[in-house]
CSV table of C-alpha atoms in Angstrom, one decimal:
chain,number,residue,atom,x,y,z
A,1,MET,CA,32.9,-1.3,-4.5
A,2,GLU,CA,35.9,-3.5,-3.8
A,3,HIS,CA,36.4,-6.6,-6.0
A,4,VAL,CA,32.8,-7.4,-6.5
A,5,PHE,CA,31.7,-10.6,-8.2
A,6,LYS,CA,28.1,-11.9,-8.9
A,7,SER,CA,27.4,-15.4,-10.1
A,8,VAL,CA,24.2,-17.4,-10.3
A,9,THR,CA,24.1,-21.2,-10.6
A,10,ASP,CA,21.2,-23.4,-12.0
A,11,SER,CA,20.9,-26.8,-13.6
A,12,THR,CA,22.8,-25.7,-16.6
A,13,GLY,CA,25.8,-24.4,-14.7
A,14,THR,CA,27.2,-21.2,-13.4
A,15,LEU,CA,26.7,-17.8,-15.0
A,16,ASP,CA,29.1,-14.9,-14.1
A,17,ILE,CA,27.2,-11.7,-14.2
A,18,LEU,CA,29.8,-9.4,-12.6
A,19,ARG,CA,33.6,-10.0,-12.4
A,20,ASP,CA,35.9,-8.0,-10.2
A,21,ILE,CA,34.1,-4.7,-10.2
A,22,ASP,CA,36.3,-2.2,-8.3
A,23,PHE,CA,35.6,1.6,-8.3
A,24,ASN,CA,34.9,4.5,-5.9
A,25,VAL,CA,32.3,7.3,-6.1
A,26,PRO,CA,33.2,10.5,-4.3
A,27,ALA,CA,30.4,12.0,-2.3
A,28,ARG,CA,28.3,14.7,-4.2
A,29,GLU,CA,29.5,13.4,-7.7
A,30,THR,CA,27.4,12.1,-10.6
A,31,VAL,CA,28.2,8.8,-12.0
A,32,ALA,CA,26.8,7.1,-15.2
A,33,ILE,CA,26.9,3.3,-15.5
A,34,VAL,CA,26.8,2.5,-19.2
A,35,GLY,CA,27.0,-0.7,-21.3
A,36,ALA,CA,25.2,-2.9,-23.6
A,37,SER,CA,22.0,-4.8,-22.7
A,38,GLY,CA,22.8,-7.7,-20.7
A,39,SER,CA,26.2,-6.5,-19.6
A,40,GLY,CA,25.3,-6.4,-15.9
A,41,LYS,CA,24.4,-2.8,-15.3
A,42,SER,CA,21.2,-3.3,-13.4
A,43,THR,CA,22.6,-6.1,-11.3
A,44,LEU,CA,25.4,-3.7,-10.3
A,45,LEU,CA,23.0,-1.1,-9.4
A,46,SER,CA,21.0,-3.5,-7.3
A,47,ILE,CA,24.1,-4.5,-5.4
A,48,ILE,CA,25.1,-0.8,-4.8
A,49,ALA,CA,21.6,-0.4,-3.2
A,50,GLY,CA,22.0,-3.6,-1.1
A,51,LEU,CA,18.9,-5.1,-2.8
A,52,ASP,CA,21.0,-7.9,-4.3
A,53,VAL,CA,23.9,-9.7,-2.6
A,54,PRO,CA,27.3,-10.1,-4.3
A,55,THR,CA,28.9,-13.6,-4.5
A,56,LYS,CA,32.1,-12.0,-3.4
A,57,GLY,CA,33.5,-8.6,-2.6
A,58,THR,CA,32.7,-5.5,-0.4
A,59,VAL,CA,30.4,-2.7,-0.9
A,60,LYS,CA,30.7,0.3,1.4
A,61,LEU,CA,28.1,3.1,1.5
A,62,ALA,CA,29.0,6.2,3.6
A,63,GLY,CA,31.8,4.2,5.2
A,64,GLN,CA,29.5,1.2,6.2
A,65,ASP,CA,30.0,-2.2,4.8
A,66,LEU,CA,26.5,-2.9,3.5
A,67,PHE,CA,26.8,-6.7,3.7
A,68,ALA,CA,28.1,-6.8,7.2
A,69,PHE,CA,24.4,-6.1,8.0
A,70,GLY,CA,21.7,-8.6,8.1
A,71,GLU,CA,18.8,-8.3,5.6
A,72,ASP,CA,16.6,-6.3,8.0
A,73,ASP,CA,19.3,-4.0,9.2
A,74,ARG,CA,20.5,-3.4,5.6
A,75,ALA,CA,17.0,-2.4,4.6
A,76,ALA,CA,16.8,0.0,7.5
A,77,TRP,CA,20.1,1.5,6.5
A,78,ARG,CA,19.0,1.7,2.9
A,79,ALA,CA,15.8,3.6,4.0
A,80,GLN,CA,18.1,6.2,5.7
A,81,LYS,CA,20.8,6.6,3.1
A,82,VAL,CA,19.5,5.6,-0.3
A,83,GLY,CA,16.9,6.8,-2.8
A,84,PHE,CA,16.0,4.7,-5.8
A,85,VAL,CA,14.2,5.8,-9.0
A,86,PHE,CA,13.0,2.9,-11.2
A,87,GLN,CA,12.4,3.0,-14.9
A,88,SER,CA,8.9,1.7,-14.3
A,89,PHE,CA,8.1,4.4,-11.6
A,90,GLN,CA,6.9,1.8,-8.9
A,91,LEU,CA,4.3,4.1,-7.6
A,92,LEU,CA,1.5,2.7,-5.4
A,93,GLY,CA,-1.7,3.1,-7.5
A,94,ASN,CA,-4.1,3.4,-4.5
A,95,LEU,CA,-2.2,6.4,-3.2
A,96,THR,CA,-2.3,9.9,-4.5
A,97,ALA,CA,1.0,11.7,-5.6
A,98,LEU,CA,1.2,13.4,-2.2
A,99,GLU,CA,0.5,10.2,-0.3
A,100,ASN,CA,3.2,8.3,-2.4
A,101,VAL,CA,5.8,11.0,-1.5
A,102,MET,CA,4.8,11.1,2.1
A,103,LEU,CA,5.1,7.3,2.5
A,104,PRO,CA,8.9,7.0,3.2
A,105,LEU,CA,8.7,9.9,5.6
A,106,GLU,CA,5.9,8.4,7.5
A,107,LEU,CA,7.8,5.1,7.6
A,108,ALA,CA,10.7,6.9,9.2
A,109,GLY,CA,8.3,8.5,11.8
A,110,ARG,CA,8.7,12.0,10.5
A,111,LYS,CA,5.9,14.4,11.9
A,112,ASP,CA,6.3,16.8,9.1
A,113,ALA,CA,5.7,14.3,6.2
A,114,ARG,CA,2.8,16.1,4.6
A,115,ALA,CA,4.6,19.5,4.6
A,116,GLN,CA,7.9,18.1,3.2
A,117,ALA,CA,6.1,16.0,0.7
A,118,THR,CA,4.1,19.0,-0.5
A,119,GLU,CA,7.2,21.0,-0.8
A,120,MET,CA,9.1,18.4,-2.8
A,121,LEU,CA,6.3,18.0,-5.2
A,122,LYS,CA,6.2,21.7,-5.7
A,123,ARG,CA,9.9,21.6,-6.4
A,124,VAL,CA,9.4,19.1,-9.3
A,125,GLY,CA,6.5,21.1,-10.7
A,126,LEU,CA,3.6,19.1,-9.5
A,127,ALA,CA,2.0,21.6,-7.1
A,128,GLU,CA,-1.3,21.2,-8.9
A,129,ARG,CA,-1.2,17.4,-9.0
A,130,LEU,CA,-0.9,16.6,-5.2
A,131,ASN,CA,-4.3,14.8,-5.0
A,132,HIS,CA,-4.1,13.0,-8.3
A,133,TYR,CA,-3.6,9.2,-8.6
A,134,PRO,CA,-0.9,7.8,-10.8
A,135,LYS,CA,-3.4,6.3,-13.3
A,136,VAL,CA,-4.5,9.9,-14.4
A,137,MET,CA,-0.9,11.1,-14.6
A,138,SER,CA,1.4,11.1,-17.7
A,139,GLY,CA,4.6,9.0,-17.7
A,140,GLY,CA,6.6,12.2,-17.1
A,141,GLU,CA,4.4,13.2,-14.2
A,142,GLN,CA,4.7,9.8,-12.7
A,143,GLN,CA,8.5,9.9,-13.0
A,144,ARG,CA,8.6,13.3,-11.3
A,145,VAL,CA,6.5,11.9,-8.4
A,146,ALA,CA,9.0,9.0,-8.1
A,147,LEU,CA,11.9,11.4,-8.2
A,148,ALA,CA,10.2,13.4,-5.4
A,149,ARG,CA,9.6,10.3,-3.4
A,150,ALA,CA,13.3,9.4,-3.7
A,151,PHE,CA,14.7,12.8,-2.9
A,152,VAL,CA,12.3,13.7,-0.1
A,153,VAL,CA,14.2,11.7,2.5
A,154,GLU,CA,17.4,13.5,1.6
A,155,PRO,CA,19.4,10.4,0.8
A,156,ALA,CA,23.2,10.3,0.8
A,157,VAL,CA,23.0,8.5,-2.6
A,158,LEU,CA,20.4,8.4,-5.3
A,159,LEU,CA,20.3,5.4,-7.6
A,160,ALA,CA,18.4,5.5,-10.8
A,161,ASP,CA,17.9,2.7,-13.3
A,162,GLU,CA,17.3,4.1,-16.8
A,163,PRO,CA,15.2,6.9,-15.5
A,164,THR,CA,14.2,8.2,-18.9
A,165,GLY,CA,13.8,4.8,-20.5
A,166,SER,CA,10.1,5.0,-20.9
A,167,LEU,CA,9.7,8.8,-21.5
A,168,ASP,CA,9.7,10.9,-24.7
A,169,PHE,CA,12.9,12.9,-25.3
A,170,ALA,CA,11.6,16.3,-24.0
A,171,THR,CA,10.2,14.9,-20.8
A,172,GLY,CA,13.2,12.7,-20.3
A,173,GLU,CA,15.5,15.8,-20.6
A,174,ARG,CA,13.4,17.6,-18.0
A,175,VAL,CA,13.6,14.7,-15.5
A,176,ILE,CA,17.3,14.5,-15.9
A,177,GLN,CA,17.8,18.2,-15.4
A,178,LEU,CA,15.7,18.0,-12.2
A,179,MET,CA,18.1,15.1,-11.0
A,180,PHE,CA,21.2,17.2,-11.7
A,181,GLU,CA,19.6,20.3,-10.0
A,182,LEU,CA,18.7,18.3,-6.9
A,183,ASN,CA,22.2,16.7,-6.8
A,184,ALA,CA,23.7,20.1,-6.9
A,185,GLU,CA,21.4,21.7,-4.3
A,186,ARG,CA,21.2,18.8,-1.8
A,187,GLY,CA,24.6,17.3,-2.3
A,188,THR,CA,23.2,13.9,-3.0
A,189,THR,CA,25.6,11.5,-4.8
A,190,LEU,CA,23.9,10.4,-8.1
A,191,VAL,CA,24.6,7.1,-9.7
A,192,MET,CA,22.5,6.2,-12.7
A,193,VAL,CA,22.3,3.4,-15.3
A,194,THR,CA,21.7,4.9,-18.7
A,195,HIS,CA,22.0,4.0,-22.4
A,196,ASP,CA,21.9,7.7,-23.3
A,197,ARG,CA,25.4,9.0,-24.2
A,198,GLY,CA,24.3,12.6,-23.8
A,199,ILE,CA,23.2,12.0,-20.2
A,200,ALA,CA,26.4,10.1,-19.4
A,201,ALA,CA,28.6,12.8,-20.8
A,202,GLN,CA,27.0,15.3,-18.2
A,203,CYS,CA,28.2,13.1,-15.3
A,204,ASN,CA,31.5,13.6,-13.5
A,205,GLN,CA,32.3,9.9,-14.0
A,206,ARG,CA,31.4,7.1,-16.4
A,207,VAL,CA,31.7,3.4,-15.6
A,208,VAL,CA,31.6,1.3,-18.6
A,209,ILE,CA,30.5,-2.4,-18.2
A,210,GLU,CA,31.4,-4.9,-20.9
A,211,ALA,CA,30.4,-8.5,-20.2
A,212,GLY,CA,30.4,-8.0,-16.6
A,213,ARG,CA,33.6,-6.2,-16.2
A,214,ILE,CA,34.7,-2.6,-16.2
A,215,ALA,CA,36.0,-1.7,-19.5
A,216,SER,CA,39.6,-0.3,-19.5
């Protein structure tokens, strides 16, 4: 990220959300973005993913300037390179666990979608839950399905927004451990927003955001 700013303007004036954000994440590393509520962490993560557009500045992913793309091309690039784990899981309720994990592979035209999704769900400990729908799964199980869905496409970068925020302590610990294990095994760069100092301490790098700026 090179000198990234984000502002929004409405009838009351202009609000600066991010101010001159500048940092680099080496491939395969783990990074925690931390800061108080309202500091701009989630906006920063959305910009890294190309889901939100900066007012000014450059974001490069795997050497490619994300915002040199149009919206459709940026979405296609993101589908190839980025996995995203949401705090609220964002699973499709009318699809089973297996179908949720197969979906990004099918959209990419992969012929081995079922086999790869099955293997990934086994990896996160859900071999017995392949044909269950989200509504009959616990929060921890749903988050592991979301994690499997994000990792199954073998993204260059995995982004996670408070991935343990809605989980109990023990389940959250298990989910975080899985994320670090998959980061190590697959070489996926891991960037997560977290309020948990223990999780942040396990990462190679911490980026502390205070009032839209990186704290010195």
